[in-house]
Short mmCIF file of C-alpha atoms in Angstrom, two decimals:
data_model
loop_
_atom_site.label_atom_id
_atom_site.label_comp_id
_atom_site.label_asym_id
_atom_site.label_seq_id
_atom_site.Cartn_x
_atom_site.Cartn_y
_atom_site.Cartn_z
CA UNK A 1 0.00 0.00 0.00
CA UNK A 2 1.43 3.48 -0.70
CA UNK A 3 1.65 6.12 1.65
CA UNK A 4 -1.16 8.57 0.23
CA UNK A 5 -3.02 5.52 0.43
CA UNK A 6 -2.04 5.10 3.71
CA UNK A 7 -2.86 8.29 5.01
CA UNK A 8 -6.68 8.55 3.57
CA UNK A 9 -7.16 4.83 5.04
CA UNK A 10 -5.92 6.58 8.60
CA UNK A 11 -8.53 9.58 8.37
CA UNK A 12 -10.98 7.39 7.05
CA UNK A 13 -10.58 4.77 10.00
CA UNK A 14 -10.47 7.86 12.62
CA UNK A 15 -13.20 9.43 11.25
CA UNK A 16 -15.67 6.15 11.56
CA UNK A 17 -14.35 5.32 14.85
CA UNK A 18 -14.53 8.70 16.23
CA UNK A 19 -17.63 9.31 18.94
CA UNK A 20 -17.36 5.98 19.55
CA UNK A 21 -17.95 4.48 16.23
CA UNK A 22 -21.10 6.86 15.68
CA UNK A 23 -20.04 8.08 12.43
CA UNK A 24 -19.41 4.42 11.47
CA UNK A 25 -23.08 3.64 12.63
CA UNK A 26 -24.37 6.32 10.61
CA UNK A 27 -22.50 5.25 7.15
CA UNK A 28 -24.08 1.99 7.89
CA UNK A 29 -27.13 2.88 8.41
CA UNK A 30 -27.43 5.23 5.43
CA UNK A 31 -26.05 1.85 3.25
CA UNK A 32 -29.22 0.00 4.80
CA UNK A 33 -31.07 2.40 4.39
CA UNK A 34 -29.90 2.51 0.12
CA UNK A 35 -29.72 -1.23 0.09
CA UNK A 36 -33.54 -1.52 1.25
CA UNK A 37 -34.58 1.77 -1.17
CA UNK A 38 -32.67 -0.86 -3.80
CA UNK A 39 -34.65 -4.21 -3.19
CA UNK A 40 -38.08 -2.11 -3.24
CA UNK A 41 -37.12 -1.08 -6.72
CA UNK A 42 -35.73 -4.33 -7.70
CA UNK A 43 -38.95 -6.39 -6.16
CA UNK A 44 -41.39 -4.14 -8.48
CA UNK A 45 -39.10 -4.86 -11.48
CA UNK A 46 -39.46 -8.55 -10.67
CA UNK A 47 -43.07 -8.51 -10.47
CA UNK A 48 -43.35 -6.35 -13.66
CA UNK A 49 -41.08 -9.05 -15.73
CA UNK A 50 -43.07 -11.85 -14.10
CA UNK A 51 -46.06 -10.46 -15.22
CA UNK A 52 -45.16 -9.29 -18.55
CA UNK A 53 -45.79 -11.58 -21.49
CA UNK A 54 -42.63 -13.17 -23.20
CA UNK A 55 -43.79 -13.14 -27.39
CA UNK A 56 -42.13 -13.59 -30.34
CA UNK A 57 -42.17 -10.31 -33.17
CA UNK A 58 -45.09 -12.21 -35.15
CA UNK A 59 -46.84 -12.63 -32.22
CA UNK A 60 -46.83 -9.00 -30.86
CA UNK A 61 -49.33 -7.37 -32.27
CA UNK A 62 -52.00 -9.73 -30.61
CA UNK A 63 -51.17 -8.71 -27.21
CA UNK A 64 -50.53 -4.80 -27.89
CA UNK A 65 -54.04 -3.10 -27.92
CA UNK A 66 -55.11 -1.63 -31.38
CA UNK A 67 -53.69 1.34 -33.23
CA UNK A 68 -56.81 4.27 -33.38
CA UNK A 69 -54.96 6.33 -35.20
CA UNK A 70 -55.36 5.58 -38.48
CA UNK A 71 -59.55 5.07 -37.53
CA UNK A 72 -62.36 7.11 -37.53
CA UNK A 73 -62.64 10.95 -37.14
CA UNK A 74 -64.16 10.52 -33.43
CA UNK A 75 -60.94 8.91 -32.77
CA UNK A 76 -58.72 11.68 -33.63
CA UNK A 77 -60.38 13.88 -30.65
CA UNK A 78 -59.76 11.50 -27.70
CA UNK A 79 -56.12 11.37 -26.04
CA UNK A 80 -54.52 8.27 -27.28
CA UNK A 81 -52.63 6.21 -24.16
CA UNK A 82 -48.59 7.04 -24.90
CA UNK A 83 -46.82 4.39 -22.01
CA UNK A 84 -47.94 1.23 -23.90
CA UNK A 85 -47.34 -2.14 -22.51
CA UNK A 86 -44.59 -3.91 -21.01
CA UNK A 87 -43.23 -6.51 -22.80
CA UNK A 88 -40.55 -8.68 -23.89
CA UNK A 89 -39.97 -9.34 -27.36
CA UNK A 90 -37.31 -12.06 -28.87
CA UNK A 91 -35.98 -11.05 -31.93
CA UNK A 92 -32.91 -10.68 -34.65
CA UNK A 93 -31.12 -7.39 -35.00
CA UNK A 94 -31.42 -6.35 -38.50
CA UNK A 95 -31.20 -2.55 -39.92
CA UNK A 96 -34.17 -1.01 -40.35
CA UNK A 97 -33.34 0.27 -43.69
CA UNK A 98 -34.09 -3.34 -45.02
CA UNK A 99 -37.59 -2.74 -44.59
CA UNK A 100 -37.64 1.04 -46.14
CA UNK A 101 -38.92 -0.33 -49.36
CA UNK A 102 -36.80 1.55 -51.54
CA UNK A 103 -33.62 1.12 -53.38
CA UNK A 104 -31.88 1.32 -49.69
CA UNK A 105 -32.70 -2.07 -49.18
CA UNK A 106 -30.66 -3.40 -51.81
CA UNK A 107 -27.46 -2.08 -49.45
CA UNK A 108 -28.06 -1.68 -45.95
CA UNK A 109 -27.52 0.84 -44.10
CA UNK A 110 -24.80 -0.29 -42.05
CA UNK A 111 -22.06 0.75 -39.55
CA UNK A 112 -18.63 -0.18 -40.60
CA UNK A 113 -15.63 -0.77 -37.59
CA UNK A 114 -12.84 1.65 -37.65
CA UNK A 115 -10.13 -1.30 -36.90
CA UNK A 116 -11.51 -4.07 -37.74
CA UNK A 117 -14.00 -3.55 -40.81
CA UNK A 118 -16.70 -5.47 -39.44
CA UNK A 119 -20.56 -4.36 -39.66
CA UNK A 120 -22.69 -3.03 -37.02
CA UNK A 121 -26.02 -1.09 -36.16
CA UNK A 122 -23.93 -0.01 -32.57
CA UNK A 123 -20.72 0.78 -32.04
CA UNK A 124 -18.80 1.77 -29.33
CA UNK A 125 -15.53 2.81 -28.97
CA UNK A 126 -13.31 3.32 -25.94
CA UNK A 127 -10.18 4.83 -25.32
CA UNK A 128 -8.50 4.69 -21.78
CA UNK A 129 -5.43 6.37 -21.37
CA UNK A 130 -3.26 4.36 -18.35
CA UNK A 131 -0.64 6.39 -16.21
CA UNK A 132 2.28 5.79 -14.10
CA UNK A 133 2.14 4.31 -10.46
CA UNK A 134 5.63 5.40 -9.76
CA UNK A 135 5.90 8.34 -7.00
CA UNK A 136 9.23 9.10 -7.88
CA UNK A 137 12.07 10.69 -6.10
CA UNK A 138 9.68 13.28 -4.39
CA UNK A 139 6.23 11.23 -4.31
CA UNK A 140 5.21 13.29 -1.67
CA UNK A 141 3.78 15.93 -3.77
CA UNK A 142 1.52 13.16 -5.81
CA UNK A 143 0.23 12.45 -2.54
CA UNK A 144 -0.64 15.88 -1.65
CA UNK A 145 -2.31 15.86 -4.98
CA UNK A 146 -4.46 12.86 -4.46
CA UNK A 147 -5.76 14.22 -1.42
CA UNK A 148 -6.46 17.47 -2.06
CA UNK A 149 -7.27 17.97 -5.56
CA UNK A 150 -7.81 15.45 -8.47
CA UNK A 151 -6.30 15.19 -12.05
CA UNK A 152 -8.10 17.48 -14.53
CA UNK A 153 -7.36 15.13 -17.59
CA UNK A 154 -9.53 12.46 -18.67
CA UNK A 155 -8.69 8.75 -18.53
CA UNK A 156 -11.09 7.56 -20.51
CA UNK A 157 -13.52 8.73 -23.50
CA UNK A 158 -16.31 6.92 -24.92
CA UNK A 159 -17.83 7.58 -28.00
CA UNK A 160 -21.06 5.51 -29.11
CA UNK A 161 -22.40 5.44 -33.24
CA UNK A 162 -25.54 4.08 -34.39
CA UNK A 163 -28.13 3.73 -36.75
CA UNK A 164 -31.71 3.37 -36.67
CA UNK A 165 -32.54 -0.58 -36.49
CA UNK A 166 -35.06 -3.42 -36.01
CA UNK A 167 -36.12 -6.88 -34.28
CA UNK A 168 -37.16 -9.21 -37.01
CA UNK A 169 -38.48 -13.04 -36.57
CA UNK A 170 -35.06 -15.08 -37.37
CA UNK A 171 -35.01 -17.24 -40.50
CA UNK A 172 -37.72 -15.70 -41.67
CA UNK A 173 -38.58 -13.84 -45.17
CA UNK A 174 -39.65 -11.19 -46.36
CA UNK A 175 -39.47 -8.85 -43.02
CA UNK A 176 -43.24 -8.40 -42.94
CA UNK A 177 -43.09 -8.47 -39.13
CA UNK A 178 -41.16 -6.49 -37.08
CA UNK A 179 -40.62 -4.20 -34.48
CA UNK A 180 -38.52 -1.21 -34.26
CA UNK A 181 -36.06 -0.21 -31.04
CA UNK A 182 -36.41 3.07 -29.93
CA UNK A 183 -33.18 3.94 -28.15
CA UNK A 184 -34.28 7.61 -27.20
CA UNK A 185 -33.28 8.33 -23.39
CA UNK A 186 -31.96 5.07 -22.66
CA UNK A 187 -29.22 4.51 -20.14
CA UNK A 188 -29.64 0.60 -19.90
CA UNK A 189 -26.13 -1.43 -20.92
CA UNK A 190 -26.38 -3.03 -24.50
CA UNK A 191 -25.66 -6.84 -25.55
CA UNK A 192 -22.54 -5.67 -27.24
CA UNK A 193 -19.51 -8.35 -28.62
CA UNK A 194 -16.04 -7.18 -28.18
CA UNK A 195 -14.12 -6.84 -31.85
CA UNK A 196 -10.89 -5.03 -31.25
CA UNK A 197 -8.90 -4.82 -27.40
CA UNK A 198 -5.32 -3.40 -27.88
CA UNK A 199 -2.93 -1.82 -26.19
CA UNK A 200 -0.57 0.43 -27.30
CA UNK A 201 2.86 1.98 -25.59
CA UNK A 202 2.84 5.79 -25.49
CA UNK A 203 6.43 7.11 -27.10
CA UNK A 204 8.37 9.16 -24.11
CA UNK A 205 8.99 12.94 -24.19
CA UNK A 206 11.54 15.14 -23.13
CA UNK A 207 10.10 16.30 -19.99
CA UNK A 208 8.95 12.56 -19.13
CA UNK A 209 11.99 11.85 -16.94
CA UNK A 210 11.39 15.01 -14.98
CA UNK A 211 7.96 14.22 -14.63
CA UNK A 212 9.16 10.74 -13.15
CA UNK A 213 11.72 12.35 -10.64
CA UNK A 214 9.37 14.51 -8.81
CA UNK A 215 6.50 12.29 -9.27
CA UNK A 216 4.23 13.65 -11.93
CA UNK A 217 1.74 11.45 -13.58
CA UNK A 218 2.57 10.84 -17.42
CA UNK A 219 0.72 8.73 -19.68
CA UNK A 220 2.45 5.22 -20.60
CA UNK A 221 -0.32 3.33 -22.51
CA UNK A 222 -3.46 3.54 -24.18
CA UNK A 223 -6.26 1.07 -24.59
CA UNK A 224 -8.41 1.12 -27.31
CA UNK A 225 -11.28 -1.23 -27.26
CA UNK A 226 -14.51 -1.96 -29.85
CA UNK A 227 -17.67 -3.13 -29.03
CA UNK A 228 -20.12 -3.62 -31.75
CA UNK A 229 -23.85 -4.91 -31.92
CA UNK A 230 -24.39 -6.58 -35.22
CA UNK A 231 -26.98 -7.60 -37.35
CA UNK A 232 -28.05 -10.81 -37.71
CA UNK A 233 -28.00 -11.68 -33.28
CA UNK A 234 -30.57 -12.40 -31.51
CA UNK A 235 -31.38 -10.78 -28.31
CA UNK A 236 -34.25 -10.01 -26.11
CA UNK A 237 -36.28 -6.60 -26.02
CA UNK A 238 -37.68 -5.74 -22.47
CA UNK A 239 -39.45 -2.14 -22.81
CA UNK A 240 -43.20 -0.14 -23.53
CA UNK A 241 -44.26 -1.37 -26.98
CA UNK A 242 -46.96 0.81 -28.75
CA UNK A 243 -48.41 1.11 -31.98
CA UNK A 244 -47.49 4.37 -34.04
CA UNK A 245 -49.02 4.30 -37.56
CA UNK A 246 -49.53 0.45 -37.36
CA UNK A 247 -45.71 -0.11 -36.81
CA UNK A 248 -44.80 -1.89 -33.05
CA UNK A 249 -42.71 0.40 -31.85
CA UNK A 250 -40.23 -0.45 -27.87
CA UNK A 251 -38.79 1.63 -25.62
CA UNK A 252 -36.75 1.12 -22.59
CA UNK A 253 -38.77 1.45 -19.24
CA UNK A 254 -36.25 3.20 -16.82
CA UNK A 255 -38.52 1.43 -13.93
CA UNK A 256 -36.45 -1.84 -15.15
CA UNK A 257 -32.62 -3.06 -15.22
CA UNK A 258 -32.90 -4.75 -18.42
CA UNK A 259 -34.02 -3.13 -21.86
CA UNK A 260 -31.66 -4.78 -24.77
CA UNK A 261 -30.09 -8.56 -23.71
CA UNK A 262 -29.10 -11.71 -24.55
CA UNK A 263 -30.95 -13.56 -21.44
CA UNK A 264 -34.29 -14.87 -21.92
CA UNK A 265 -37.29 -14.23 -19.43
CA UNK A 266 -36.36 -16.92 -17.05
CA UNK A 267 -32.89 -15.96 -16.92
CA UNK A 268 -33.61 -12.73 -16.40
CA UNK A 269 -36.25 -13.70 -13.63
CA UNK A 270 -33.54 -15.80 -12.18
CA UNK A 271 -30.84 -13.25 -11.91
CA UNK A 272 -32.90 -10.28 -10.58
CA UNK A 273 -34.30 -12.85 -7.96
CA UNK A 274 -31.03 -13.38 -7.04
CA UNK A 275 -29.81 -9.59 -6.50
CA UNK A 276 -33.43 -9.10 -4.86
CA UNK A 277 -32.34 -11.30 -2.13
CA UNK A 278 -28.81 -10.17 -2.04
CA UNK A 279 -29.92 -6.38 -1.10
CA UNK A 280 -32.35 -7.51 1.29
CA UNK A 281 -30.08 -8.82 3.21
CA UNK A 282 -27.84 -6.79 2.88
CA UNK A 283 -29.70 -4.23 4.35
CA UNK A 284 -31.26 -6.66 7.33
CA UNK A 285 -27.24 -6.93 8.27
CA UNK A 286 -26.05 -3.68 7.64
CA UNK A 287 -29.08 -2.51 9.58
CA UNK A 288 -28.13 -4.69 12.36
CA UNK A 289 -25.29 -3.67 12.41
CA UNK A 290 -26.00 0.04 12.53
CA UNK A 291 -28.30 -0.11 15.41
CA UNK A 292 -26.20 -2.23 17.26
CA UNK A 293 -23.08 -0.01 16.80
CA UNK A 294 -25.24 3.11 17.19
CA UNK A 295 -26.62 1.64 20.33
CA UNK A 296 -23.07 0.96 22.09
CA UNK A 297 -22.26 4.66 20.90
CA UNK A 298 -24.99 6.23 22.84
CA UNK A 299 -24.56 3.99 25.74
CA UNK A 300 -21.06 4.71 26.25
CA UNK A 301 -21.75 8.36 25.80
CA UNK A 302 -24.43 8.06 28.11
CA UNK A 303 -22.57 6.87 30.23
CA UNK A 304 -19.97 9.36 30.04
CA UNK A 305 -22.53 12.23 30.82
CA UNK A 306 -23.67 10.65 33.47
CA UNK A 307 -19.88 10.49 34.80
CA UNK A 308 -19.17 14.43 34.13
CA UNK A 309 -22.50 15.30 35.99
CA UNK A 310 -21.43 13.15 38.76
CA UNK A 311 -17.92 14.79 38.81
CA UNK A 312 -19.39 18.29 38.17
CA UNK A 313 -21.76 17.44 41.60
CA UNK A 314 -18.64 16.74 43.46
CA UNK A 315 -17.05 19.78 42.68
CA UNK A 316 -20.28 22.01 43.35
CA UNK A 317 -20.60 20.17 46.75
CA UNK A 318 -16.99 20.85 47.36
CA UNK A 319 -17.30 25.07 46.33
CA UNK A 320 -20.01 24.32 49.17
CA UNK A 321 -18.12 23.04 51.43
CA UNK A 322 -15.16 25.36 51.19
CA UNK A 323 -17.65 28.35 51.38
CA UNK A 324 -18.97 27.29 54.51
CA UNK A 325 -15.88 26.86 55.98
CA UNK A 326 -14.70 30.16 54.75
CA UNK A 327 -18.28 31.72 55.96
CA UNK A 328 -17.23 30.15 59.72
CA UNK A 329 -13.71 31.64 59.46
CA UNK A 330 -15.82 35.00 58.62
CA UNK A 331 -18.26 35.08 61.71
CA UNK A 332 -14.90 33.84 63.90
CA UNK A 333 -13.19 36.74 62.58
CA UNK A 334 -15.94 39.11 63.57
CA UNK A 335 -16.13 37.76 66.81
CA UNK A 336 -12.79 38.77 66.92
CA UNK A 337 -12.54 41.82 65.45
CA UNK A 338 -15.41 42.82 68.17
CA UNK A 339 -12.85 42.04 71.01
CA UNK A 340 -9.75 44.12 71.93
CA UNK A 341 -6.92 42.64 70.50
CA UNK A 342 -3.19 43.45 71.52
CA UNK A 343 -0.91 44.45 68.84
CA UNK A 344 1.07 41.49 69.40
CA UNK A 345 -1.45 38.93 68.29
CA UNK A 346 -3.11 40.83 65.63
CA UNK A 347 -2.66 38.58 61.84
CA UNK A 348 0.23 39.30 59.95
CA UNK A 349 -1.62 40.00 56.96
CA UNK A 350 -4.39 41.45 57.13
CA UNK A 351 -3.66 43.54 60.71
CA UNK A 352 -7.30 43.20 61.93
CA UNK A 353 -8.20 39.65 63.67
CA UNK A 354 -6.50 37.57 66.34
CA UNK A 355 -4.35 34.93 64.95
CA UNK A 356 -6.22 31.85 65.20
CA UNK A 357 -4.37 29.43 62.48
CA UNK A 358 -1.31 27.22 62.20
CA UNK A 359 -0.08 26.20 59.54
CA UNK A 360 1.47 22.54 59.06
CA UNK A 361 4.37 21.51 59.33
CA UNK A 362 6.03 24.53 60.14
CA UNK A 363 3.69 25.05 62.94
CA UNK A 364 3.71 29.30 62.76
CA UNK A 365 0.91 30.75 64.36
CA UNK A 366 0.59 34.20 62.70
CA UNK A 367 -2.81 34.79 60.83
CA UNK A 368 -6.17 34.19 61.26
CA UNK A 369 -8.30 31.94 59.90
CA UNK A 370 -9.85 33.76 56.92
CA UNK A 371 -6.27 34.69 55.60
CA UNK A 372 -4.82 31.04 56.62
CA UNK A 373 -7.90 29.62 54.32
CA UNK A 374 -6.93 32.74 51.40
CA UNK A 375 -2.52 31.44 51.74
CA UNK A 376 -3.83 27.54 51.41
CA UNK A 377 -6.08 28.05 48.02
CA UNK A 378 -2.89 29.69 46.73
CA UNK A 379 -1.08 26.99 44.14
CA UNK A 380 2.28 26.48 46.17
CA UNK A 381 1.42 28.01 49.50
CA UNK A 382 4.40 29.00 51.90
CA UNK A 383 4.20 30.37 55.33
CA UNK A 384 4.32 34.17 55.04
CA UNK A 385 7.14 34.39 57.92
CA UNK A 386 9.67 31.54 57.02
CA UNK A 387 8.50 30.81 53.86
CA UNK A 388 8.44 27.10 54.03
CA UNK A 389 6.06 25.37 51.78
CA UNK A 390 2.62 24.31 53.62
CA UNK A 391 0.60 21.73 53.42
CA UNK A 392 -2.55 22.90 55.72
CA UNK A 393 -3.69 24.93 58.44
CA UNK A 394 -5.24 24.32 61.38
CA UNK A 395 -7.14 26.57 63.73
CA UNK A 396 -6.36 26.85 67.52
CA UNK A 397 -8.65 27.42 69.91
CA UNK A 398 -7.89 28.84 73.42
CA UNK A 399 -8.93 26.62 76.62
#
């Protein structure tokens, strides 16, 4: 592990430990919290694939409700529904200039690879450019770096072609049923086949040994990777279908995972069960462990507020304490002060009341008791006549 790395796993474990692991319960409980929000989304999408019908493209226009559009006048004044139904359709990709009608469908219209050459409705085209790990000479300031700030260049770039295409019944001819893939808005990952993966070394420049002795980030490689979907494979449609001018027409539901893929129904079924039960219990044991770790948390913090109220009582009853004693020093010194004393037994101090205190060990008895109690709260107290440090006082009374 590297030292940046190092450093941000420190903060990070300080940070969830601190308050007694509250900020850890917390993170937890927000990931249960996600993890549930997850398997409510995921459980509806599994009940809306169970439920929707599994059809072949001949077969599709027998479950989609009729197209009005094309009817009567009365027709053309009531709204017409715009969600359609949820389906899933099984179908080959072909381009949907093969059913234009014209002279077009004598040469499809067809994507061609840049590296490769090979044909495609979709392609997609990655480049990632790799950097250096080394920190060099002077890492430190990469570290800095990856703390504080992040690389402005880009690592990777995507770009993504395509052309307008259809699902068509396999083997069969002519194309008189179909059904064509609206891609519009859709985020869902596509069946794509890799066709080109390369890497290739990026030539050094001058400043690239500098850049390597104080630990700059310079580019050594870059990957360049195809990914095509072409005609001809069959794959599974799971999406709104509707009818627009008597021509089946899907869309991708963004309440779903799945919209283009190679899985069938059951498969699909299958592996969204499967994640279903993952994030549920996931959440059951991240919640668990959130309220268990909160709980602790609170109880030792509890605990310790209790234990600063109790201390803060001790030292209110103490302030008590010390002003009574210092209230009976006062009414002993004004019982003295009423009395004629003789010069020679007046306090040292303060020149007004007998001397009724001793202090310990030296034994002097030379002030009374409300200056004995003022030299004692001092923070090293020493006898004001032989300045020997003191541990106490004590009063004397006469017999």
């Amino acid at each position: 592990m590297s030292s940046n790395e190092q450093v941000v796993v420190s903060l990070l474990s300080n940070l969830a430990l601190s308050f007694d692991g509250a900020v850890l319960g917390v993170a937890l409980a927000y990931a249960a919290v996600r993890s549930i929000l997850s398997f409510t989304s995921n459980s509806s999408a599994l009940r809306k694939l169970r439920d929707a019908p599994s059809v072949g493209v001949s077969d599709l226009r027998s479950v989609l409700p009729p197209d009005d559009s094309s009817g009567s006048d009365d027709s053309a004044t009531q709204p017409q529904p715009t969600e359609g139904r949820l389906v899933i359709v099984r179908g080959t990709v072909e381009p949907k200039s093969v059913i234009d009608g014209s002279w077009k469908s004598l040469k499809p219209n067809l994507l061609v690879t840049q590296e490769t050459g090979d044909k495609a409705v979709v392609i997609q085209r990655t480049q990632t450019c790799i950097y250096n790990e080394w920190k060099g000479l002077f890492g430190w300031t990469s570290d800095l770096r990856t703390i504080f700030g992040r690389s402005s260049r880009e690592r990777e770039s995507t770009t993504v072609r395509r052309v307008p295409f259809i699902l068509v019944e396999g083997g069969r001819w002519p194309l008189s049923d179909y059904v064509l893939v609206n891609m519009d808005g859709s985020r869902h990952p596509l069946p794509l086949t890799t066709v080109y993966h390369q890497l290739q070394p990026v030539n050094a420049s001058p400043y690239t040994f500098l850049q390597a002795l104080f630990g700059h980030e310079y580019p050594v490689g870059l990957l360049e990777v195809e990914k095509i979907l072409p005609p001809g494979k069959d794959i599974s449609a799971v999406g709104l279908c509707v009818m627009k001018s008597g021509i089946p027409e899907i869309k991708s539901c963004k309440d779903l995972p799945y919209f283009l893929t190679e899985m069938s129904k059951d498969q699909m079924i299958v592996n969204l069960a499967l994640r279903t039960k993952v994030l549920f219990w996931s959440g059951v044991v991240l919640g668990s462990l959130s309220i268990g770790i909160l709980g602790f948390s609170a109880m030792r913090n509890w605990n310790r507020w209790k234990e600063w109220r109790r201390r803060r009582r001790d030292q209110e009853e103490a302030q008590r304490a010390a002003a009574a004693e210092d209230a009976d020093a006062l009414a002993a010194s004004e019982d003295d002060e009423s009395a004629n004393v003789p010069d020679g037994q007046l306090c040292v101090i303060c020149l007004m009341r007998r001397r009724r205190s001793a202090f310990i060990p030296c034994g002097h008895l030379v002030c009374c008791q409300s200056c004995a109690s003022s030299v004692g709260r001092d923070d090293s107290p020493k006898c004001p006549v032989c300045r020997q440090s003191i541990r106490g006082s004590v009063r004397i009374y006469d017999s």
